[in-house]
mmCIF file of C-alpha atoms and ligand atoms in Angstrom:
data_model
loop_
_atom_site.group_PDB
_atom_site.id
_atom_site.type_symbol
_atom_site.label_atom_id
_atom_site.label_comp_id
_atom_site.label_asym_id
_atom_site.label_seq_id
_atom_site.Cartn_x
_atom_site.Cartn_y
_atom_site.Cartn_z
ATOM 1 C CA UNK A 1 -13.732 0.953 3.086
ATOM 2 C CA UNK A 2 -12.243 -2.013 3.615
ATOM 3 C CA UNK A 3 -9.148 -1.061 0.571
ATOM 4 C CA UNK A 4 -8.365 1.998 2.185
ATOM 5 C CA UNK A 5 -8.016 -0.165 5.823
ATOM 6 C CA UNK A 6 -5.570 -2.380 3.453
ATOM 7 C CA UNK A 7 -3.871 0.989 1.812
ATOM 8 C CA UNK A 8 -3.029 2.261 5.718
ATOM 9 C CA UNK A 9 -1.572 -0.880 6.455
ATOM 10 C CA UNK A 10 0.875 -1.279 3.723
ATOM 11 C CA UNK A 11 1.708 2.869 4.403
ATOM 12 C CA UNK A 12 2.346 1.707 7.989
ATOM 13 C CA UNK A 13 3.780 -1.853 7.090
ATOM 14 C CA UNK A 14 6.402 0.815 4.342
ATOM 15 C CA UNK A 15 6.941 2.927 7.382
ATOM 16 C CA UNK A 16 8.362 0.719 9.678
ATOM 17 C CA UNK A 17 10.500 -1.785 7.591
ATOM 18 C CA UNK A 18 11.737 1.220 5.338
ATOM 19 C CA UNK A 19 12.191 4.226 7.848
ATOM 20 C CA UNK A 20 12.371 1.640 11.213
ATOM 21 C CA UNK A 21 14.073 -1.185 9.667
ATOM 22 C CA UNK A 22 12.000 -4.030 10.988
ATOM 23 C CA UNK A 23 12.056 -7.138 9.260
ATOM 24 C CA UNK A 24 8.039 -7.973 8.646
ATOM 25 C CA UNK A 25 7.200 -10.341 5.492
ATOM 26 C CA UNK A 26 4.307 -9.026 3.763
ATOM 27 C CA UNK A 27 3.764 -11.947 1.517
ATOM 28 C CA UNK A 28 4.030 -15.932 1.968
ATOM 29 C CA UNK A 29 4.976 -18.583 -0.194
ATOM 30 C CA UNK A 30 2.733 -21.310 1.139
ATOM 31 C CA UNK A 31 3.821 -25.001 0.178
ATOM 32 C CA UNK A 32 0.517 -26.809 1.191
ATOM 33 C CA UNK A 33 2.220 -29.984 -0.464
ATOM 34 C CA UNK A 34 4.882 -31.107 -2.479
ATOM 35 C CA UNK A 35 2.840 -33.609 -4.539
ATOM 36 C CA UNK A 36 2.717 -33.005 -8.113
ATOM 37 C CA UNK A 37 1.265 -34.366 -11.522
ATOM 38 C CA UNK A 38 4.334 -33.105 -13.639
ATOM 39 C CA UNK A 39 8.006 -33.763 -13.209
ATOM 40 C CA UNK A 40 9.577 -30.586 -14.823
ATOM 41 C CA UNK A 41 12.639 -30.333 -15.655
ATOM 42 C CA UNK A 42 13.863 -27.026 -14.043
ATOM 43 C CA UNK A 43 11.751 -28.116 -10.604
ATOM 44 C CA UNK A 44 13.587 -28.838 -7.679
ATOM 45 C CA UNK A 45 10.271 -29.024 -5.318
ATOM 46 C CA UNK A 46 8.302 -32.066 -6.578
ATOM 47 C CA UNK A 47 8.464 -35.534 -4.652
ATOM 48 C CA UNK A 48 7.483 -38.489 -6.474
ATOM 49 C CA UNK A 49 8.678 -40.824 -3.689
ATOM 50 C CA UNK A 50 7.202 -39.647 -0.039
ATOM 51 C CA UNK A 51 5.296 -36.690 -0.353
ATOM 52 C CA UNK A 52 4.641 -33.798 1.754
ATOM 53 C CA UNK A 53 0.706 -33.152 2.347
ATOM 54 C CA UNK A 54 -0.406 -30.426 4.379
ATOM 55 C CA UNK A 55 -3.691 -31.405 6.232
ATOM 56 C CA UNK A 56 -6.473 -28.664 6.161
ATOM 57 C CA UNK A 57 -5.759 -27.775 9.997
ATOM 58 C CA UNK A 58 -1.755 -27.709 9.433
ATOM 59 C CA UNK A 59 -2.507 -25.286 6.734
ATOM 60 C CA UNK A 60 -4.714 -22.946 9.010
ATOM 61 C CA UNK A 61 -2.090 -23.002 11.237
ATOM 62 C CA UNK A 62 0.630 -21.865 8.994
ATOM 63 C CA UNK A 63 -1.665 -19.036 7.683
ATOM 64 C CA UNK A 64 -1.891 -18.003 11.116
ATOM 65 C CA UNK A 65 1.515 -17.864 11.802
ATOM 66 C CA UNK A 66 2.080 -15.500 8.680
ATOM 67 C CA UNK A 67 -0.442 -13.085 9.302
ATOM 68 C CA UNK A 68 0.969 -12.713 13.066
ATOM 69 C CA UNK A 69 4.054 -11.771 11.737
ATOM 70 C CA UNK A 70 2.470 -9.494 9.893
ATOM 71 C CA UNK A 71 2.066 -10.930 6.276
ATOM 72 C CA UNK A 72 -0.939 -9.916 4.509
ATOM 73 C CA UNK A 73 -0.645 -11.579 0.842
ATOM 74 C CA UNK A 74 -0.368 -15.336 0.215
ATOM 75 C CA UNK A 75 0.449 -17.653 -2.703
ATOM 76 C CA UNK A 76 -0.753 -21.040 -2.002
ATOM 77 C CA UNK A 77 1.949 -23.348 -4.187
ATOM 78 C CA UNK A 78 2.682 -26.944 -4.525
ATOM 79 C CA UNK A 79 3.526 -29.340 -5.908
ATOM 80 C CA UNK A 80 0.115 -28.949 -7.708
ATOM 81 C CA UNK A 81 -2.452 -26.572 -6.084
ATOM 82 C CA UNK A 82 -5.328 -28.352 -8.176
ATOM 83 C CA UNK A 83 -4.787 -32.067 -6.606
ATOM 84 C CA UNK A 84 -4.415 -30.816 -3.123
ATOM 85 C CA UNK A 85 -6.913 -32.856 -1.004
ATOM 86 C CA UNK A 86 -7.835 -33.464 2.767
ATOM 87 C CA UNK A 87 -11.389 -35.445 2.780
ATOM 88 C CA UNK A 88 -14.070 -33.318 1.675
ATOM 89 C CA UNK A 89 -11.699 -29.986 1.557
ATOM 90 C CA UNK A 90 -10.690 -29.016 -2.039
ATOM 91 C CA UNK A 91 -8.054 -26.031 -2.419
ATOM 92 C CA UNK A 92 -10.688 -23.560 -2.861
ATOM 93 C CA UNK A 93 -11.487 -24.105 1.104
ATOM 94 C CA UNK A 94 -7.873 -22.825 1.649
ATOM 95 C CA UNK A 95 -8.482 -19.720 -0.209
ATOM 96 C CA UNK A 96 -11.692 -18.979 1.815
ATOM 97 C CA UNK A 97 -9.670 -20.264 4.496
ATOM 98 C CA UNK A 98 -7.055 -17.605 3.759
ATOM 99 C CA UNK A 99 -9.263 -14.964 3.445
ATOM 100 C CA UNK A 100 -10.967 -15.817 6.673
ATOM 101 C CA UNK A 101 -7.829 -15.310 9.034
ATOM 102 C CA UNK A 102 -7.303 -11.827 7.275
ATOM 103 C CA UNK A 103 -5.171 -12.221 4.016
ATOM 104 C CA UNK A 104 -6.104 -8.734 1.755
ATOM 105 C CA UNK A 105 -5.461 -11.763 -1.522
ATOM 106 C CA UNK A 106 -4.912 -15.006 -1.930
ATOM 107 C CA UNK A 107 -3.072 -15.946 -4.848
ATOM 108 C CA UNK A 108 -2.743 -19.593 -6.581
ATOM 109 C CA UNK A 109 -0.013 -21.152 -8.733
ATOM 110 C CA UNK A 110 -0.875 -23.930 -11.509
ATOM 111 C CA UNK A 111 0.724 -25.441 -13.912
ATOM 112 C CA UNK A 112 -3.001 -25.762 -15.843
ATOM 113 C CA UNK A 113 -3.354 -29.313 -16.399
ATOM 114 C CA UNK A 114 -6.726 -29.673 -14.494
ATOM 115 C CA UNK A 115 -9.683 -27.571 -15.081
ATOM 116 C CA UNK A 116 -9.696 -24.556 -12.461
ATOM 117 C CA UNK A 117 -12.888 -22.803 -13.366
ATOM 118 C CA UNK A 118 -14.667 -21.791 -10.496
ATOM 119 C CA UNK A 119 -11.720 -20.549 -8.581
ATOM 120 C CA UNK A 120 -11.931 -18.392 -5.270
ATOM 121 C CA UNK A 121 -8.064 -17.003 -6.032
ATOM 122 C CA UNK A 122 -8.064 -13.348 -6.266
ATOM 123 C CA UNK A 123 -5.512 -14.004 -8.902
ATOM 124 C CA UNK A 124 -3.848 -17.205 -10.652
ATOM 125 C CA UNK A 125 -0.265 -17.885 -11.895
ATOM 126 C CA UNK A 126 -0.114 -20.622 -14.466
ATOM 127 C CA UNK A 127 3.196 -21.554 -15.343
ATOM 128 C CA UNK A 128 3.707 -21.098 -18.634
ATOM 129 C CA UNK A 129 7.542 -22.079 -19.806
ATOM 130 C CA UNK A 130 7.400 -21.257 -23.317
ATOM 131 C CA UNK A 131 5.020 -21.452 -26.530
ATOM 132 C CA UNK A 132 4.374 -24.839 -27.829
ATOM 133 C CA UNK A 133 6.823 -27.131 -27.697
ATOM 134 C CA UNK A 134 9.011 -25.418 -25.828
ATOM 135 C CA UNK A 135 7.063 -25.471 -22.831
ATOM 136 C CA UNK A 136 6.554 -29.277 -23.945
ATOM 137 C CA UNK A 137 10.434 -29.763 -23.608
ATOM 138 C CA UNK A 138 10.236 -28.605 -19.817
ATOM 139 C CA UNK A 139 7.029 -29.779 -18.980
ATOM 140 C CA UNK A 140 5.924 -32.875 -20.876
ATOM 141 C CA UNK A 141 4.101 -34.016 -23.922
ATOM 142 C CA UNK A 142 0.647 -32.879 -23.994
ATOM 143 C CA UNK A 143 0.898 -30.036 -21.543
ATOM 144 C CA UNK A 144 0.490 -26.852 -23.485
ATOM 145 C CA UNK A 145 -2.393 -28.247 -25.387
ATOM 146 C CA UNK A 146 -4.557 -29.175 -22.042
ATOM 147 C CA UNK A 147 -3.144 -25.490 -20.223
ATOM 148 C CA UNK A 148 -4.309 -23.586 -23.616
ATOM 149 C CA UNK A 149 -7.720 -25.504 -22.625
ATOM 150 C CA UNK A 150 -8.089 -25.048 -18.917
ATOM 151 C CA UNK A 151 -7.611 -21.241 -19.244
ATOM 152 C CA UNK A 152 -9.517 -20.666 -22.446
ATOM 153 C CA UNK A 153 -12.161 -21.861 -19.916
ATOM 154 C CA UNK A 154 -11.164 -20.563 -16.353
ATOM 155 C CA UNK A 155 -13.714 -17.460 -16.853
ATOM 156 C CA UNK A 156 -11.119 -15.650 -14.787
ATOM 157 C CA UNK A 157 -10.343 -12.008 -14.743
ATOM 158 C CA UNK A 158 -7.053 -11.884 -12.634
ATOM 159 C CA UNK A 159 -5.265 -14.967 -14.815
ATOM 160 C CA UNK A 160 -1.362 -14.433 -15.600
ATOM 161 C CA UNK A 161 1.263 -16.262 -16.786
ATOM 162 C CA UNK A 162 4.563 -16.908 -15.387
ATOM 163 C CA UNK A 163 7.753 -17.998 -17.174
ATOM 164 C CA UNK A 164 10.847 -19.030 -15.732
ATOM 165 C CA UNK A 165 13.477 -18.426 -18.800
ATOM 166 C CA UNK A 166 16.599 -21.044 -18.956
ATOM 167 C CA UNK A 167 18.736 -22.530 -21.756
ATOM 168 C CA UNK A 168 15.799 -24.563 -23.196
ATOM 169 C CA UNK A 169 13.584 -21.766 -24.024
ATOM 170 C CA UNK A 170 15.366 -18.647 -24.223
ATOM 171 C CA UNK A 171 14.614 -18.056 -27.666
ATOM 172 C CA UNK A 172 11.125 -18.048 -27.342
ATOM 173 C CA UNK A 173 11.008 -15.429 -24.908
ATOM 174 C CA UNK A 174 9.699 -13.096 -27.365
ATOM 175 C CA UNK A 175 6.949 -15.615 -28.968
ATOM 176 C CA UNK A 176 5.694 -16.474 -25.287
ATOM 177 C CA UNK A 177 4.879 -12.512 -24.749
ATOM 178 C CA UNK A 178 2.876 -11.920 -27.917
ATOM 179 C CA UNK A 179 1.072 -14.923 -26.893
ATOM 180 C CA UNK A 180 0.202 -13.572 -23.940
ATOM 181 C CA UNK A 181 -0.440 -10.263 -25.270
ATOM 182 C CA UNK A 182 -3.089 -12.387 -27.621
ATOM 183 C CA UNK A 183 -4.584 -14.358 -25.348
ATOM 184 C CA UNK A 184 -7.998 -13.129 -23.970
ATOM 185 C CA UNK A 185 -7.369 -15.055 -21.541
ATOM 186 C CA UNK A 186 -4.075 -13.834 -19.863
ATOM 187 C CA UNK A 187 -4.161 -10.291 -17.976
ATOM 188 C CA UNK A 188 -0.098 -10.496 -17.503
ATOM 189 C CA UNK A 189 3.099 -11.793 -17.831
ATOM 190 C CA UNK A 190 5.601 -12.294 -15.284
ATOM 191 C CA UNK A 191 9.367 -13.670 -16.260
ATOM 192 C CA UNK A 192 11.661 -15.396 -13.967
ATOM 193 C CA UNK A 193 14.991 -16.915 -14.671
ATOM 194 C CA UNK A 194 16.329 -20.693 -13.736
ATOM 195 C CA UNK A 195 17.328 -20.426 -10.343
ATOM 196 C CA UNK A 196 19.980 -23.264 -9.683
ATOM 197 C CA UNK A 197 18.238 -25.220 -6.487
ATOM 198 C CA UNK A 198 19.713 -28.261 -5.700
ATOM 199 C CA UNK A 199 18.140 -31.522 -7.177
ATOM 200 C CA UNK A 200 16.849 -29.601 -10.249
ATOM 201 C CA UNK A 201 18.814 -30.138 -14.220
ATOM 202 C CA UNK A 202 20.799 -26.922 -14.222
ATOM 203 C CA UNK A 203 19.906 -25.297 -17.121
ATOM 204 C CA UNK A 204 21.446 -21.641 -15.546
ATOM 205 C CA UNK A 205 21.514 -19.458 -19.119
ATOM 206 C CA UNK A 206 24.673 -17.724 -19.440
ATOM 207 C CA UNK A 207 24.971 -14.130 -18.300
ATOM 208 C CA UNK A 208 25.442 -12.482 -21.574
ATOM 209 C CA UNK A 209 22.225 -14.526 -22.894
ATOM 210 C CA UNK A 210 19.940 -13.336 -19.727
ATOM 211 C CA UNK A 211 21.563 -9.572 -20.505
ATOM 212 C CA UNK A 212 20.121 -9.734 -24.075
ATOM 213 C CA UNK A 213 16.923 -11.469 -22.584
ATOM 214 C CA UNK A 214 15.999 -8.716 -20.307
ATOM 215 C CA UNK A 215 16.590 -6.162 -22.590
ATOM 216 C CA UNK A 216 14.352 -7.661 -25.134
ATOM 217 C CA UNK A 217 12.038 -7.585 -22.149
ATOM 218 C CA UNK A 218 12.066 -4.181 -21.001
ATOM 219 C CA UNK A 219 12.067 -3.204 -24.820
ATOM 220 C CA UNK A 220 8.667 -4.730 -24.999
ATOM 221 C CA UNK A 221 7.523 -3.821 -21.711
ATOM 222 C CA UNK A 222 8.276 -0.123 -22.672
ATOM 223 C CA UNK A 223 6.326 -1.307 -25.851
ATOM 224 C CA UNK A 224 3.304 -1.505 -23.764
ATOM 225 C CA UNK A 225 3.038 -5.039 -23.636
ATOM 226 C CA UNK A 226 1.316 -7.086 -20.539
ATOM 227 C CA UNK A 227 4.422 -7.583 -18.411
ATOM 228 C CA UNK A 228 3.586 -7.353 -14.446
ATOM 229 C CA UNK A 229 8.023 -7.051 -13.785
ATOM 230 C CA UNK A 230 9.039 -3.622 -13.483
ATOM 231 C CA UNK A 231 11.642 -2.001 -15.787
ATOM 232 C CA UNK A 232 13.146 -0.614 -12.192
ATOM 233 C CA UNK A 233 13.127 -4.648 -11.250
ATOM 234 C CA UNK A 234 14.587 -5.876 -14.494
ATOM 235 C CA UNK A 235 17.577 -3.776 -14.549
ATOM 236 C CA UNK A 236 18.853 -5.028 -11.621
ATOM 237 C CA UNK A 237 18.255 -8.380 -12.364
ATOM 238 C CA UNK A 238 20.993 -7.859 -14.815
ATOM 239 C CA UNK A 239 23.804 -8.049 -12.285
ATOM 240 C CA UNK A 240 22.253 -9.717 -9.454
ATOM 241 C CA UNK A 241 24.416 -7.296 -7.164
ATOM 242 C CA UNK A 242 21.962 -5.589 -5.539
ATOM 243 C CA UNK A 243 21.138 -5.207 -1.422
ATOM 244 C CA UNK A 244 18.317 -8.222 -0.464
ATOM 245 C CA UNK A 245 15.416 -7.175 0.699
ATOM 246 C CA UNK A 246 14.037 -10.700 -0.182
ATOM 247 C CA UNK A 247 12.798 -10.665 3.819
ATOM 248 C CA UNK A 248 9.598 -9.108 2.491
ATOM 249 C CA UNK A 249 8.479 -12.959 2.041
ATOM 250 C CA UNK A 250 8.385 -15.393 4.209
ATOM 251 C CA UNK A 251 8.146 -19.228 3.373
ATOM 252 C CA UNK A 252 6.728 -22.345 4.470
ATOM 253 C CA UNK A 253 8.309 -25.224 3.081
ATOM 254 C CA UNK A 254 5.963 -28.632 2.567
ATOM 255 C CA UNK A 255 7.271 -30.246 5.399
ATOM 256 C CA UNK A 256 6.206 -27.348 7.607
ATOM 257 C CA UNK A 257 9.242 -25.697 7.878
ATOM 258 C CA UNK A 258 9.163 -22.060 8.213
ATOM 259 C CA UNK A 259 12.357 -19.829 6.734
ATOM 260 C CA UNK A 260 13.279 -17.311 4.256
ATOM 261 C CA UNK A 261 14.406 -18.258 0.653
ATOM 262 C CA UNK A 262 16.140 -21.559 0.173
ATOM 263 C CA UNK A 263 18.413 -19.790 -1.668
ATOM 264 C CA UNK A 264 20.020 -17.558 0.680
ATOM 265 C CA UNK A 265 20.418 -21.078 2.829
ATOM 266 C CA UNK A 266 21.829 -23.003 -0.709
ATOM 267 C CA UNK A 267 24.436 -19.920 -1.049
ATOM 268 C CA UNK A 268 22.853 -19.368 -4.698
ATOM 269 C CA UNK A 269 21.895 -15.684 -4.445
ATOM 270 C CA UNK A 270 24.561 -14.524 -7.190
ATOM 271 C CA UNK A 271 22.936 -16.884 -9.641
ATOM 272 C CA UNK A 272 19.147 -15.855 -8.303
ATOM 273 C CA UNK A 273 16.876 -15.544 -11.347
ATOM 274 C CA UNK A 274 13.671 -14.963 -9.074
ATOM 275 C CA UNK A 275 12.538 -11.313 -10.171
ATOM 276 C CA UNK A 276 10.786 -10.461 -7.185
ATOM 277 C CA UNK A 277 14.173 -9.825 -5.362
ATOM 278 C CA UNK A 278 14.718 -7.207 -7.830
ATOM 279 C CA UNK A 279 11.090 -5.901 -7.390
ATOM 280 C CA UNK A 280 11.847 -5.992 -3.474
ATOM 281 C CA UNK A 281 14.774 -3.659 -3.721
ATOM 282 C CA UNK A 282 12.869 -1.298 -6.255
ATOM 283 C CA UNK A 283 10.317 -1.143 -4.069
ATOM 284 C CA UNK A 284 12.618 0.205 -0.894
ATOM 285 C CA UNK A 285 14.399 2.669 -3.074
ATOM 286 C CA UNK A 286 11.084 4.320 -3.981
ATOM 287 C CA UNK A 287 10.563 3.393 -7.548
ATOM 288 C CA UNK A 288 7.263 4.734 -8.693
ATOM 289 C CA UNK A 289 7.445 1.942 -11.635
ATOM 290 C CA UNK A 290 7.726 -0.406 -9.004
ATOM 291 C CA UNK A 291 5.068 0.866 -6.273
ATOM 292 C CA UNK A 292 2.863 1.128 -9.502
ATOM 293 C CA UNK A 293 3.548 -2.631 -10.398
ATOM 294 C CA UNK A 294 2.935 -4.095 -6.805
ATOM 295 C CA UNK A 295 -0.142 -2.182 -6.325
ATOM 296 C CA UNK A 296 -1.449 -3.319 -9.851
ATOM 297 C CA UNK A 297 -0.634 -6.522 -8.891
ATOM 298 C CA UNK A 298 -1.921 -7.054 -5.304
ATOM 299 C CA UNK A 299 -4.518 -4.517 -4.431
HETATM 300 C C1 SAM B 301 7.286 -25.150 -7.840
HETATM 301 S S1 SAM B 301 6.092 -24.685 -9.043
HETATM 302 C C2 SAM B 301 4.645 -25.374 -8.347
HETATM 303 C C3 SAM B 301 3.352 -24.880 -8.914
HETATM 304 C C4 SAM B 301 2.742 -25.641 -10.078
HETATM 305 N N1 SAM B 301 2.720 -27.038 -9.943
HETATM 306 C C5 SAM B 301 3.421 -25.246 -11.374
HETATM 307 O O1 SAM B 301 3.967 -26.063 -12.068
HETATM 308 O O2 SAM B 301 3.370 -24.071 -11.663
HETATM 309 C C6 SAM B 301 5.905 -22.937 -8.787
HETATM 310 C C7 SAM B 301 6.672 -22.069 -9.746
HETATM 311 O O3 SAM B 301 8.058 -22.207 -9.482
HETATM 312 C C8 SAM B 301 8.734 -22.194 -10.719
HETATM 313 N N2 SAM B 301 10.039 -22.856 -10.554
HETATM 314 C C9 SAM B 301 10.260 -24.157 -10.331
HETATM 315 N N3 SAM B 301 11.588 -24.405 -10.299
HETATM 316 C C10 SAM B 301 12.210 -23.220 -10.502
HETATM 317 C C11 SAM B 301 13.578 -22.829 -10.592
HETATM 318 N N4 SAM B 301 14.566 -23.695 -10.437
HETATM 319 N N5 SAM B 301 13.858 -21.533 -10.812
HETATM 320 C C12 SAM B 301 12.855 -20.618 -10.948
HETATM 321 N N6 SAM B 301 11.551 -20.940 -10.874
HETATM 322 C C13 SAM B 301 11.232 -22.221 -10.661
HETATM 323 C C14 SAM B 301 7.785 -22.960 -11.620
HETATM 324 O O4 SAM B 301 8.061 -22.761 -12.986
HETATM 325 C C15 SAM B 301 6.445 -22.414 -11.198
HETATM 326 O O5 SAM B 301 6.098 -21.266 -11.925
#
């Protein structure tokens, strides 16, 4: 009962922004802090020197702005979800919290280096940048041994992987699918590309390189491999010169600040290698693959 009350909202949620064009996020990108226990190397949103941390009531408030607006899927993100404190409140009493104000999922992103068994996400993103020691290289020494650990034990059944593909690990692309594909563990894989944010190493792969990338992508996608992107989504993350829909989410930053992408403020939206804005333009020009991939994904 209560999916087919979610299914008539996201009809009437399509309606309006598609046929009506009204501008209502139905997703947030929740910073609750900007603490982290990694420094990668592609990262622009850690701070090692005066971190953001959302108390437990800032955090209910920000949820509660979203869902007025009309959002109805959040991604709790860091800095690292798994160290995010407030006395006795641990992260999963955001994700009950979540689900409380009226959030149909509530999605977490780690980068695996604590144990998160026992999770109350209705699905988890590790970060995954690689296999071996090319995640190493972007990540740190250690870090793909204790991840291979902490999801080998998570017990989860919504787990996926995401990587973000730049100059360091291009090549292993291919390697990092199969290992998903493997992996008991994993139910997808998602790929992103570097996006060049400000205070990050730019390691922006060159455009014939992310051409060859994505087709090796949708050639294994089509293969039947575990990847959550779209083909639809993919293609036009070739060229990047597509109409932004990227609207559909709506962020809030770790010092509280609510806005759209900090790329469309940094001017970086030619160089954008964040797939969903691909996915959100699929999605408005009716692309079954697409509708497909978002409902597998959220609902
Ligand atoms: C900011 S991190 C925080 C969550 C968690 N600590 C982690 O490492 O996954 C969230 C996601 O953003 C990705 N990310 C960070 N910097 C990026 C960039 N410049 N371009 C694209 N994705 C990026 C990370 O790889 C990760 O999957």
């Amino acid at each position: 009962m209560k999916k087919i009350g979610q299914f008539f909202y996201l009809v009437w949620w399509y309606i309006r922004t598609r046929f009506f064009g009204k501008k209502i996020p139905l997703q947030t990108v929740l910073f609750i802090s900007d603490k982290c226990n990694l420094a990668c190397k592609h990262c622009s949103v850690y701070n090692k020197t005066n971190p953001h941390v959302s108390t437990y009531a800032q955090v209910k408030e920000h949820l509660e702005y979203a869902y007025k607006l009309g959002s109805r899927f959040v991604d709790l993100e860091g800095g690292e979800v798994m160290i995010w404190r407030d006395g006795d409140y641990r992260i999963n009493d955001l994700i009950d919290l979540a689900r409380e104000v009226g959030f149909f999922s509530v999605t977490i992103t780690t980068n695996a280096q604590l144990p998160f068994t026992g999770s109350h996400a209705d699905s988890i993103w590790v970060s995954l940048d690689g296999y071996g020691e090319f995640h190493e290289e972007i990540r740190g020494k250690g870090t793909f041994a204790r991840l291979e650990k902490n999801i080998a034990t998570a017990d989860h059944k919504h787990l996926s992987v995401n990587m973000v593909v730049n100059k360091l690990n291009y090549t292993s692309v291919e390697k990092t699918i199969q290992y998903a594909k493997d992996n008991p563990a994993i139910e997808m894989i998602s790929i992103n590309f570097y996006t060049p944010f400000p205070g990050a190493e730019n390691l922006t792969l060159d455009k014939e390189l992310r051409l060859q990338v994505i087709d090796k992508v949708i050639e294994m996608k089509r293969a039947g491999y575990p990847i959550m992107n779209s083909v639809s989504g993919l293609k036009l993350m070739k060229h990047n010169n597509f109409k932004r829909r990227c609207w559909v989410t709506n962020f809030i930053y770790p010092d509280g600040r609510k806005a759209g992408c900090a790329g469309e403020d940094t001017g970086i939206c030619d160089d954008c290698g964040l797939c969903m804005a691909g996915e959100m333009n699929a999605l408005f020009n009716f692309k079954p693959d697409t509708i497909f991939a978002g409902l597998k994904l959220r609902m």
